[in-house]
CSV table of N, CA and C in Angstrom, one decimal:
chain,number,residue,atom,x,y,z
A,1,MET,N,-7.0,4.1,29.6
A,1,MET,CA,-7.8,5.3,29.8
A,1,MET,C,-7.3,6.4,29.0
A,2,ASP,N,-8.2,7.1,28.2
A,2,ASP,CA,-7.7,8.2,27.5
A,2,ASP,C,-7.6,9.4,28.3
A,3,THR,N,-6.5,10.1,28.1
A,3,THR,CA,-6.3,11.4,28.8
A,3,THR,C,-6.5,12.6,28.0
A,4,MET,N,-6.8,12.4,26.7
A,4,MET,CA,-7.1,13.5,25.8
A,4,MET,C,-8.5,13.8,25.6
A,5,SER,N,-8.8,15.0,25.4
A,5,SER,CA,-10.2,15.4,25.2
A,5,SER,C,-10.5,15.3,23.7
A,6,GLU,N,-11.8,15.3,23.3
A,6,GLU,CA,-12.2,15.2,21.9
A,6,GLU,C,-11.5,16.4,21.1
A,7,LYS,N,-11.5,17.5,21.7
A,7,LYS,CA,-10.8,18.7,21.1
A,7,LYS,C,-9.3,18.4,20.9
A,8,GLN,N,-8.6,17.8,21.8
A,8,GLN,CA,-7.3,17.5,21.6
A,8,GLN,C,-7.0,16.4,20.5
A,9,TYR,N,-7.9,15.4,20.4
A,9,TYR,CA,-7.9,14.5,19.3
A,9,TYR,C,-8.0,15.2,18.0
A,10,GLU,N,-9.0,16.1,17.9
A,10,GLU,CA,-9.2,16.8,16.6
A,10,GLU,C,-8.1,17.7,16.2
A,11,ALA,N,-7.5,18.3,17.3
A,11,ALA,CA,-6.3,19.1,16.9
A,11,ALA,C,-5.1,18.3,16.4
A,12,ALA,N,-4.9,17.1,17.1
A,12,ALA,CA,-3.9,16.1,16.6
A,12,ALA,C,-4.2,15.7,15.2
A,13,ALA,N,-5.4,15.4,14.9
A,13,ALA,CA,-5.8,14.9,13.6
A,13,ALA,C,-5.5,15.9,12.5
A,14,ALA,N,-5.7,17.2,12.8
A,14,ALA,CA,-5.6,18.3,11.9
A,14,ALA,C,-4.2,18.8,11.7
A,15,PHE,N,-3.2,18.2,12.5
A,15,PHE,CA,-1.9,18.7,12.4
A,15,PHE,C,-1.3,18.7,10.9
A,16,TRP,N,-1.4,17.5,10.3
A,16,TRP,CA,-0.8,17.4,8.9
A,16,TRP,C,-1.5,18.2,7.9
A,17,LYS,N,-2.9,18.5,8.1
A,17,LYS,CA,-3.6,19.3,7.1
A,17,LYS,C,-3.0,20.8,7.2
A,18,ARG,N,-2.7,21.2,8.3
A,18,ARG,CA,-2.1,22.6,8.5
A,18,ARG,C,-0.7,22.6,7.9
A,19,LYS,N,0.1,21.6,8.2
A,19,LYS,CA,1.5,21.6,7.8
A,19,LYS,C,1.5,21.4,6.2
A,20,ASP,N,0.6,20.5,5.7
A,20,ASP,CA,0.6,20.3,4.3
A,20,ASP,C,0.2,21.6,3.5
A,21,ALA,N,-0.7,22.4,4.1
A,21,ALA,CA,-1.2,23.6,3.4
A,21,ALA,C,-0.1,24.6,3.2
A,22,GLU,N,0.9,24.6,4.2
A,22,GLU,CA,2.1,25.5,4.1
A,22,GLU,C,3.3,24.9,3.3
A,23,ALA,N,3.3,23.7,3.1
A,23,ALA,CA,4.5,23.0,2.5
A,23,ALA,C,4.5,23.2,1.0
A,24,VAL,N,5.8,23.3,0.5
A,24,VAL,CA,6.1,23.4,-0.9
A,24,VAL,C,5.8,22.0,-1.6
A,25,LYS,N,4.9,22.1,-2.6
A,25,LYS,CA,4.5,20.8,-3.3
A,25,LYS,C,5.5,20.4,-4.3
A,26,MET,N,5.8,19.1,-4.4
A,26,MET,CA,6.7,18.6,-5.4
A,26,MET,C,5.8,18.5,-6.7
A,27,PRO,N,6.4,18.8,-7.9
A,27,PRO,CA,5.7,18.6,-9.1
A,27,PRO,C,5.2,17.2,-9.2
A,28,LYS,N,4.0,17.0,-9.7
A,28,LYS,CA,3.3,15.6,-9.8
A,28,LYS,C,4.2,14.6,-10.5
A,29,GLU,N,4.7,15.0,-11.6
A,29,GLU,CA,5.5,14.0,-12.5
A,29,GLU,C,6.8,13.6,-11.7
A,30,GLU,N,7.4,14.5,-11.0
A,30,GLU,CA,8.6,14.2,-10.1
A,30,GLU,C,8.2,13.3,-9.0
A,31,LEU,N,7.0,13.5,-8.4
A,31,LEU,CA,6.6,12.7,-7.3
A,31,LEU,C,6.2,11.3,-7.9
A,32,ARG,N,5.5,11.2,-9.0
A,32,ARG,CA,5.2,9.9,-9.7
A,32,ARG,C,6.5,9.1,-9.9
A,33,GLY,N,7.5,9.8,-10.4
A,33,GLY,CA,8.8,9.1,-10.7
A,33,GLY,C,9.4,8.6,-9.4
A,34,TRP,N,9.4,9.4,-8.3
A,34,TRP,CA,9.9,8.9,-7.0
A,34,TRP,C,9.1,7.7,-6.5
A,35,LEU,N,7.8,7.8,-6.6
A,35,LEU,CA,6.9,6.7,-6.1
A,35,LEU,C,7.3,5.4,-6.9
A,36,GLU,N,7.3,5.5,-8.2
A,36,GLU,CA,7.6,4.4,-9.1
A,36,GLU,C,8.9,3.7,-8.7
A,37,ASP,N,10.0,4.5,-8.4
A,37,ASP,CA,11.3,3.9,-8.0
A,37,ASP,C,11.1,3.3,-6.6
A,38,PHE,N,10.5,4.0,-5.7
A,38,PHE,CA,10.4,3.5,-4.3
A,38,PHE,C,9.6,2.2,-4.3
A,39,LEU,N,8.5,2.1,-5.0
A,39,LEU,CA,7.7,0.9,-5.0
A,39,LEU,C,8.4,-0.2,-5.6
A,40,LYS,N,9.1,0.0,-6.7
A,40,LYS,CA,9.9,-1.1,-7.3
A,40,LYS,C,11.1,-1.5,-6.5
A,41,ALA,N,11.6,-0.7,-5.7
A,41,ALA,CA,12.8,-1.0,-4.9
A,41,ALA,C,12.5,-1.8,-3.6
A,42,HIS,N,11.2,-1.9,-3.3
A,42,HIS,CA,10.8,-2.6,-2.1
A,42,HIS,C,9.9,-3.9,-2.4
A,43,SER,N,9.7,-4.7,-1.5
A,43,SER,CA,9.0,-5.9,-1.7
A,43,SER,C,8.1,-6.4,-0.6
A,44,THR,N,8.1,-5.6,0.5
A,44,THR,CA,7.3,-6.0,1.7
A,44,THR,C,6.4,-4.8,2.0
A,45,LEU,N,5.1,-5.1,2.4
A,45,LEU,CA,4.2,-4.0,2.8
A,45,LEU,C,3.5,-4.5,4.0
A,46,ALA,N,2.8,-3.6,4.7
A,46,ALA,CA,1.9,-4.0,5.8
A,46,ALA,C,0.5,-3.7,5.3
A,47,LEU,N,-0.4,-4.6,5.1
A,47,LEU,CA,-1.7,-4.5,4.5
A,47,LEU,C,-2.7,-4.4,5.6
A,48,ALA,N,-3.4,-3.2,5.6
A,48,ALA,CA,-4.5,-3.1,6.7
A,48,ALA,C,-5.9,-3.3,6.0
A,49,THR,N,-6.7,-4.2,6.6
A,49,THR,CA,-8.0,-4.5,6.2
A,49,THR,C,-8.9,-4.3,7.4
A,50,ALA,N,-10.2,-4.0,7.1
A,50,ALA,CA,-11.1,-3.8,8.2
A,50,ALA,C,-12.6,-4.1,7.7
A,51,SER,N,-13.3,-4.5,8.7
A,51,SER,CA,-14.8,-4.9,8.4
A,51,SER,C,-15.5,-4.8,9.8
A,52,SER,N,-16.7,-5.2,9.7
A,52,SER,CA,-17.5,-5.3,11.0
A,52,SER,C,-17.0,-6.3,11.9
A,53,ARG,N,-16.1,-7.2,11.4
A,53,ARG,CA,-15.5,-8.2,12.3
A,53,ARG,C,-14.3,-7.7,13.0
A,54,GLY,N,-13.7,-6.5,12.6
A,54,GLY,CA,-12.5,-6.0,13.2
A,54,GLY,C,-11.6,-5.5,12.2
A,55,VAL,N,-10.3,-5.4,12.6
A,55,VAL,CA,-9.2,-4.9,11.7
A,55,VAL,C,-8.1,-5.9,11.8
A,56,ARG,N,-7.3,-5.8,10.7
A,56,ARG,CA,-6.1,-6.8,10.5
A,56,ARG,C,-5.0,-6.0,9.9
A,57,CYS,N,-3.8,-6.2,10.3
A,57,CYS,CA,-2.6,-5.6,9.6
A,57,CYS,C,-1.7,-6.7,9.3
A,58,THR,N,-1.4,-7.1,8.0
A,58,THR,CA,-0.7,-8.3,7.7
A,58,THR,C,0.6,-7.9,6.9
A,59,PRO,N,1.7,-8.4,7.3
A,59,PRO,CA,3.0,-8.1,6.4
A,59,PRO,C,2.9,-9.1,5.3
A,60,LEU,N,3.1,-8.6,4.1
A,60,LEU,CA,3.1,-9.4,2.9
A,60,LEU,C,4.1,-9.0,1.9
A,61,GLU,N,4.6,-10.0,1.0
A,61,GLU,CA,5.4,-9.6,-0.1
A,61,GLU,C,4.5,-9.1,-1.2
A,62,TYR,N,5.0,-8.1,-2.0
A,62,TYR,CA,4.3,-7.6,-3.1
A,62,TYR,C,5.2,-7.3,-4.3
A,63,ARG,N,4.6,-7.1,-5.4
A,63,ARG,CA,5.3,-6.6,-6.6
A,63,ARG,C,4.6,-5.4,-7.1
A,64,TRP,N,5.2,-4.4,-7.6
A,64,TRP,CA,4.6,-3.2,-8.2
A,64,TRP,C,4.6,-3.4,-9.7
A,65,MET,N,3.4,-3.6,-10.3
A,65,MET,CA,3.3,-3.7,-11.8
A,65,MET,C,2.0,-3.2,-12.3
A,66,GLN,N,2.1,-2.6,-13.4
A,66,GLN,CA,0.9,-2.0,-14.1
A,66,GLN,C,0.1,-1.1,-13.1
A,67,GLU,N,0.8,-0.3,-12.4
A,67,GLU,CA,0.2,0.6,-11.4
A,67,GLU,C,-0.7,-0.1,-10.4
A,68,ARG,N,-0.3,-1.3,-10.0
A,68,ARG,CA,-1.0,-2.1,-8.9
A,68,ARG,C,0.0,-2.7,-8.0
A,69,LEU,N,-0.4,-2.8,-6.7
A,69,LEU,CA,0.4,-3.6,-5.8
A,69,LEU,C,-0.2,-5.0,-5.9
A,70,VAL,N,0.7,-5.9,-6.3
A,70,VAL,CA,0.3,-7.3,-6.6
A,70,VAL,C,0.8,-8.3,-5.5
A,71,ILE,N,-0.2,-9.0,-4.9
A,71,ILE,CA,0.1,-9.9,-3.7
A,71,ILE,C,-0.4,-11.3,-4.0
A,72,LEU,N,0.3,-12.3,-3.7
A,72,LEU,CA,-0.1,-13.7,-3.7
A,72,LEU,C,-0.2,-14.2,-2.3
A,73,SER,N,-1.4,-14.7,-1.9
A,73,SER,CA,-1.5,-15.2,-0.5
A,73,SER,C,-2.2,-16.5,-0.5
A,74,GLU,N,-1.8,-17.4,0.5
A,74,GLU,CA,-2.6,-18.6,0.7
A,74,GLU,C,-3.9,-18.4,1.3
A,75,GLY,N,-4.0,-17.4,2.1
A,75,GLY,CA,-5.3,-17.2,2.9
A,75,GLY,C,-5.0,-16.4,4.2
A,76,GLY,N,-6.0,-16.4,5.1
A,76,GLY,CA,-5.8,-15.7,6.4
A,76,GLY,C,-7.0,-14.8,6.6
A,77,GLU,N,-7.1,-14.3,7.8
A,77,GLU,CA,-8.2,-13.5,8.3
A,77,GLU,C,-8.4,-12.3,7.4
A,78,LYS,N,-7.4,-11.8,6.8
A,78,LYS,CA,-7.6,-10.6,5.9
A,78,LYS,C,-8.8,-10.8,4.9
A,79,PHE,N,-8.9,-12.1,4.5
A,79,PHE,CA,-10.0,-12.3,3.5
A,79,PHE,C,-11.4,-12.2,4.0
A,80,LEU,N,-11.5,-12.4,5.4
A,80,LEU,CA,-12.9,-12.2,5.9
A,80,LEU,C,-13.2,-10.7,5.8
A,81,HIS,N,-12.3,-9.9,6.0
A,81,HIS,CA,-12.5,-8.4,5.9
A,81,HIS,C,-12.7,-8.0,4.4
A,82,LEU,N,-11.9,-8.6,3.5
A,82,LEU,CA,-12.0,-8.2,2.1
A,82,LEU,C,-13.3,-8.7,1.5
A,83,ALA,N,-13.9,-9.7,2.1
A,83,ALA,CA,-15.2,-10.2,1.6
A,83,ALA,C,-16.3,-9.1,1.8
A,84,GLU,N,-16.1,-8.3,2.9
A,84,GLU,CA,-17.1,-7.3,3.2
A,84,GLU,C,-16.7,-5.9,2.8
A,85,ASN,N,-15.3,-5.6,2.7
A,85,ASN,CA,-14.8,-4.3,2.5
A,85,ASN,C,-13.6,-4.3,1.7
A,86,ARG,N,-13.6,-3.9,0.5
A,86,ARG,CA,-12.4,-3.9,-0.4
A,86,ARG,C,-11.5,-2.7,-0.3
A,87,ASP,N,-11.9,-1.8,0.6
A,87,ASP,CA,-11.1,-0.6,0.8
A,87,ASP,C,-9.9,-1.0,1.8
A,88,VAL,N,-8.7,-0.8,1.3
A,88,VAL,CA,-7.5,-1.2,2.0
A,88,VAL,C,-6.5,-0.1,2.2
A,89,SER,N,-5.6,-0.2,3.1
A,89,SER,CA,-4.4,0.7,3.2
A,89,SER,C,-3.2,-0.2,3.3
A,90,ALA,N,-2.1,0.3,2.7
A,90,ALA,CA,-0.9,-0.4,2.8
A,90,ALA,C,0.3,0.6,3.1
A,91,ALA,N,1.2,0.1,4.0
A,91,ALA,CA,2.4,0.9,4.3
A,91,ALA,C,3.6,0.2,3.8
A,92,ILE,N,4.5,1.0,3.2
A,92,ILE,CA,5.8,0.5,2.7
A,92,ILE,C,6.8,1.5,3.2
A,93,PHE,N,7.9,1.0,3.7
A,93,PHE,CA,8.9,1.9,4.3
A,93,PHE,C,10.2,1.4,4.4
A,94,ASP,N,11.2,2.3,4.5
A,94,ASP,CA,12.6,1.9,4.6
A,94,ASP,C,12.8,1.5,6.1
A,95,PRO,N,13.8,0.7,6.4
A,95,PRO,CA,14.2,0.4,7.8
A,95,PRO,C,14.5,1.8,8.5
A,96,TYR,N,14.2,1.9,9.7
A,96,TYR,CA,14.6,3.1,10.4
A,96,TYR,C,16.0,3.3,10.6
A,97,GLN,N,16.5,4.5,10.2
A,97,GLN,CA,18.0,4.8,10.3
A,97,GLN,C,18.2,6.1,11.1
A,98,GLY,N,17.2,6.5,11.8
A,98,GLY,CA,17.3,7.7,12.6
A,98,GLY,C,16.4,8.8,12.1
A,99,PHE,N,16.1,9.7,13.0
A,99,PHE,CA,15.2,10.9,12.7
A,99,PHE,C,15.9,11.7,11.5
A,100,GLY,N,15.1,12.1,10.6
A,100,GLY,CA,15.7,12.9,9.5
A,100,GLY,C,16.1,12.0,8.3
A,101,LYS,N,15.9,10.7,8.4
A,101,LYS,CA,16.3,9.8,7.4
A,101,LYS,C,15.1,8.9,7.1
A,102,LEU,N,13.9,9.4,7.0
A,102,LEU,CA,12.7,8.6,6.8
A,102,LEU,C,12.3,8.6,5.3
A,103,ALA,N,11.8,7.5,5.0
A,103,ALA,CA,11.1,7.4,3.6
A,103,ALA,C,10.0,6.3,3.8
A,104,SER,N,8.8,6.7,3.4
A,104,SER,CA,7.7,5.8,3.6
A,104,SER,C,6.6,6.2,2.6
A,105,VAL,N,5.7,5.2,2.3
A,105,VAL,CA,4.5,5.5,1.5
A,105,VAL,C,3.3,4.8,2.2
A,106,GLN,N,2.2,5.5,2.3
A,106,GLN,CA,1.0,4.9,2.7
A,106,GLN,C,0.1,5.0,1.4
A,107,VAL,N,-0.5,3.8,1.1
A,107,VAL,CA,-1.3,3.7,0.0
A,107,VAL,C,-2.7,3.4,0.4
A,108,GLN,N,-3.6,4.2,-0.1
A,108,GLN,CA,-5.1,3.9,0.1
A,108,GLN,C,-5.7,3.5,-1.2
A,109,GLY,N,-6.4,2.4,-1.3
A,109,GLY,CA,-6.9,1.9,-2.5
A,109,GLY,C,-8.0,0.8,-2.4
A,110,THR,N,-8.3,0.2,-3.5
A,110,THR,CA,-9.3,-0.8,-3.5
A,110,THR,C,-8.7,-2.1,-4.0
A,111,ALA,N,-9.0,-3.3,-3.3
A,111,ALA,CA,-8.5,-4.6,-3.6
A,111,ALA,C,-9.4,-5.3,-4.6
A,112,GLU,N,-8.7,-5.9,-5.6
A,112,GLU,CA,-9.4,-6.9,-6.5
A,112,GLU,C,-8.9,-8.2,-6.1
A,113,VAL,N,-9.8,-9.2,-5.8
A,113,VAL,CA,-9.3,-10.5,-5.3
A,113,VAL,C,-9.8,-11.6,-6.2
A,114,THR,N,-8.8,-12.5,-6.6
A,114,THR,CA,-9.2,-13.6,-7.4
A,114,THR,C,-8.6,-14.9,-6.8
A,115,ALA,N,-9.3,-16.0,-6.7
A,115,ALA,CA,-8.8,-17.3,-6.3
A,115,ALA,C,-8.1,-17.9,-7.6
A,116,ILE,N,-6.8,-18.3,-7.4
A,116,ILE,CA,-6.1,-18.9,-8.5
A,116,ILE,C,-6.0,-20.4,-8.3
A,117,THR,N,-6.5,-21.1,-9.3
A,117,THR,CA,-6.5,-22.5,-9.3
A,117,THR,C,-5.7,-23.0,-10.5
A,118,LYS,N,-5.6,-24.3,-10.5
A,118,LYS,CA,-5.0,-24.9,-11.7
A,118,LYS,C,-5.7,-24.6,-13.0
A,119,ASP,N,-7.0,-24.4,-12.9
A,119,ASP,CA,-7.8,-24.2,-14.0
A,119,ASP,C,-7.8,-22.7,-14.6
A,120,ASN,N,-7.4,-21.8,-13.8
A,120,ASN,CA,-7.4,-20.4,-14.2
A,120,ASN,C,-6.0,-19.7,-14.1
A,121,ALA,N,-5.0,-20.4,-13.7
A,121,ALA,CA,-3.7,-19.9,-13.5
A,121,ALA,C,-3.1,-19.3,-14.8
A,122,GLU,N,-3.3,-20.0,-15.9
A,122,GLU,CA,-2.8,-19.5,-17.2
A,122,GLU,C,-3.4,-18.1,-17.5
A,123,GLU,N,-4.7,-17.9,-17.2
A,123,GLU,CA,-5.4,-16.6,-17.5
A,123,GLU,C,-4.7,-15.4,-16.8
A,124,TYR,N,-4.2,-15.7,-15.6
A,124,TYR,CA,-3.7,-14.6,-14.8
A,124,TYR,C,-2.1,-14.7,-14.7
A,125,GLN,N,-1.5,-15.4,-15.6
A,125,GLN,CA,-0.1,-15.6,-15.7
A,125,GLN,C,0.7,-14.4,-15.5
A,126,MET,N,0.4,-13.3,-16.2
A,126,MET,CA,1.2,-12.1,-16.2
A,126,MET,C,1.3,-11.5,-14.8
A,127,TRP,N,0.3,-11.8,-14.0
A,127,TRP,CA,0.2,-11.1,-12.6
A,127,TRP,C,1.0,-12.0,-11.5
A,128,LEU,N,1.1,-13.3,-11.9
A,128,LEU,CA,1.6,-14.3,-10.8
A,128,LEU,C,3.0,-14.3,-10.5
A,129,GLY,N,3.9,-14.1,-11.4
A,129,GLY,CA,5.3,-14.0,-11.1
A,129,GLY,C,5.9,-15.5,-11.1
A,130,TYR,N,5.1,-16.4,-11.3
A,130,TYR,CA,5.5,-17.9,-11.3
A,130,TYR,C,4.9,-18.5,-12.5
A,131,PRO,N,5.5,-19.6,-13.0
A,131,PRO,CA,4.9,-20.3,-14.1
A,131,PRO,C,3.5,-20.9,-13.7
A,132,ALA,N,2.5,-20.9,-14.6
A,132,ALA,CA,1.2,-21.4,-14.3
A,132,ALA,C,1.3,-22.9,-13.8
A,133,SER,N,2.3,-23.6,-14.2
A,133,SER,CA,2.4,-25.0,-13.8
A,133,SER,C,2.6,-25.2,-12.3
A,134,VAL,N,3.2,-24.2,-11.7
A,134,VAL,CA,3.4,-24.3,-10.2
A,134,VAL,C,2.1,-24.4,-9.5
A,135,PHE,N,1.1,-23.7,-10.0
A,135,PHE,CA,-0.2,-23.8,-9.4
A,135,PHE,C,-1.0,-25.1,-9.6
A,136,SER,N,-0.7,-25.8,-10.6
A,136,SER,CA,-1.3,-27.1,-10.8
A,136,SER,C,-0.9,-28.1,-9.8
A,137,ARG,N,0.3,-27.9,-9.2
A,137,ARG,CA,0.8,-28.8,-8.2
A,137,ARG,C,0.3,-28.5,-6.7
A,138,LEU,N,-0.4,-27.4,-6.6
A,138,LEU,CA,-0.9,-27.1,-5.2
A,138,LEU,C,-2.2,-27.8,-4.9
A,139,ASP,N,-2.3,-28.2,-3.6
A,139,ASP,CA,-3.6,-28.8,-3.2
A,139,ASP,C,-4.6,-27.8,-2.6
A,140,HIS,N,-4.3,-26.5,-2.8
A,140,HIS,CA,-5.2,-25.5,-2.3
A,140,HIS,C,-5.1,-24.3,-3.3
A,141,PRO,N,-6.1,-23.5,-3.4
A,141,PRO,CA,-6.0,-22.3,-4.3
A,141,PRO,C,-5.0,-21.2,-3.6
A,142,MET,N,-4.4,-20.5,-4.5
A,142,MET,CA,-3.7,-19.2,-4.0
A,142,MET,C,-4.6,-18.1,-4.3
A,143,HIS,N,-4.4,-17.0,-3.7
A,143,HIS,CA,-5.3,-15.7,-3.9
A,143,HIS,C,-4.4,-14.6,-4.4
A,144,LEU,N,-4.9,-14.1,-5.5
A,144,LEU,CA,-4.3,-13.0,-6.1
A,144,LEU,C,-5.0,-11.7,-5.7
A,145,VAL,N,-4.3,-10.8,-5.0
A,145,VAL,CA,-4.8,-9.5,-4.5
A,145,VAL,C,-4.1,-8.4,-5.3
A,146,ARG,N,-4.9,-7.7,-6.1
A,146,ARG,CA,-4.3,-6.5,-6.8
A,146,ARG,C,-4.9,-5.3,-6.2
A,147,ILE,N,-4.1,-4.4,-5.7
A,147,ILE,CA,-4.6,-3.2,-5.1
A,147,ILE,C,-4.4,-2.0,-6.0
A,148,ARG,N,-5.6,-1.4,-6.4
A,148,ARG,CA,-5.6,-0.3,-7.3
A,148,ARG,C,-5.5,1.0,-6.4
A,149,PRO,N,-4.3,1.7,-6.4
A,149,PRO,CA,-4.2,2.8,-5.5
A,149,PRO,C,-5.1,4.0,-6.0
A,150,GLU,N,-5.6,4.7,-4.9
A,150,GLU,CA,-6.4,5.9,-5.1
A,150,GLU,C,-5.7,7.1,-4.6
A,151,ARG,N,-4.8,6.9,-3.6
A,151,ARG,CA,-4.1,8.0,-3.0
A,151,ARG,C,-2.8,7.4,-2.4
A,152,PHE,N,-1.7,8.2,-2.6
A,152,PHE,CA,-0.4,7.9,-2.0
A,152,PHE,C,-0.1,9.1,-1.1
A,153,ASP,N,0.3,8.8,0.2
A,153,ASP,CA,0.8,9.8,1.1
A,153,ASP,C,2.3,9.4,1.4
A,154,VAL,N,3.2,10.3,1.1
A,154,VAL,CA,4.6,10.0,1.2
A,154,VAL,C,5.2,10.8,2.2
A,155,CYS,N,6.1,10.2,3.0
A,155,CYS,CA,6.9,11.0,3.9
A,155,CYS,C,8.4,10.6,3.6
A,156,CYS,N,9.1,11.7,3.2
A,156,CYS,CA,10.5,11.4,2.8
A,156,CYS,C,11.4,12.7,3.2
A,157,SER,N,12.3,12.4,4.2
A,157,SER,CA,13.2,13.5,4.7
A,157,SER,C,14.0,14.1,3.5
A,158,ALA,N,14.4,13.3,2.6
A,158,ALA,CA,15.2,13.8,1.5
A,158,ALA,C,14.6,14.9,0.6
A,159,PHE,N,13.2,15.0,0.7
A,159,PHE,CA,12.5,16.0,-0.1
A,159,PHE,C,12.9,17.4,0.4
A,160,LYS,N,13.2,17.5,1.7
A,160,LYS,CA,13.5,18.8,2.3
A,160,LYS,C,14.8,19.4,1.6
A,161,GLU,N,15.7,18.5,1.3
A,161,GLU,CA,17.0,19.0,0.7
A,161,GLU,C,16.7,19.5,-0.7
A,162,LYS,N,15.6,19.2,-1.3
A,162,LYS,CA,15.3,19.6,-2.6
A,162,LYS,C,14.3,20.9,-2.6
A,163,GLY,N,14.0,21.3,-1.3
A,163,GLY,CA,13.1,22.5,-1.2
A,163,GLY,C,11.7,22.2,-1.1
A,164,PHE,N,11.3,20.9,-1.0
A,164,PHE,CA,9.9,20.5,-0.9
A,164,PHE,C,9.6,20.1,0.6
A,165,GLY,N,8.3,20.1,0.9
A,165,GLY,CA,7.8,19.6,2.1
A,165,GLY,C,8.1,18.1,2.2
A,166,THR,N,8.4,17.6,3.4
A,166,THR,CA,8.8,16.2,3.7
A,166,THR,C,7.6,15.3,3.4
A,167,ARG,N,6.4,15.8,3.4
A,167,ARG,CA,5.2,15.0,3.2
A,167,ARG,C,4.5,15.5,1.9
A,168,GLN,N,4.2,14.5,1.1
A,168,GLN,CA,3.6,14.8,-0.3
A,168,GLN,C,2.5,13.9,-0.4
A,169,SER,N,1.5,14.2,-1.2
A,169,SER,CA,0.3,13.4,-1.5
A,169,SER,C,0.0,13.4,-2.9
A,170,LEU,N,-0.4,12.3,-3.4
A,170,LEU,CA,-0.8,12.2,-4.8
A,170,LEU,C,-2.1,11.3,-4.9
A,171,THR,N,-3.1,12.0,-5.5
A,171,THR,CA,-4.4,11.3,-5.7
A,171,THR,C,-4.4,10.9,-7.2
A,172,VAL,N,-4.8,9.6,-7.4
A,172,VAL,CA,-4.8,9.0,-8.8
A,172,VAL,C,-6.2,8.6,-9.2
């Protein structure tokens, strides 16, 4: 049972808009550099997909390359959502080490999905991270999901030490 009014929900939703308007912005190139390092230093994300069927949040391994989050997956319910809606969100974060030691990135973007088979693995070789011959031995296709980011929302406590707001956003 909800105990908040619609007005309270709206006020809670507006919290970061107000805080962000007052915060010192990091120069875009410095933020891009931080993002590049952070995304390369991590390998696991939580991918959120949604459609008229519902929502799904799936932990997956990824690689950051050519300004894309690159995922290989055997399958799963996320593909039912992706068939209808390619808009996705992904969260990547450091393990929790206490308040004031946070670092995380939320990515909003669009997924590009390709079934990888023994017949087309060579064509997508640069994205796969494995030799194409590996895919010829599989009895099922793998699925290449490339997420093209459109917006990054970063929360990093260390930014405060540099005089910036702890939350930064970058639209690409």
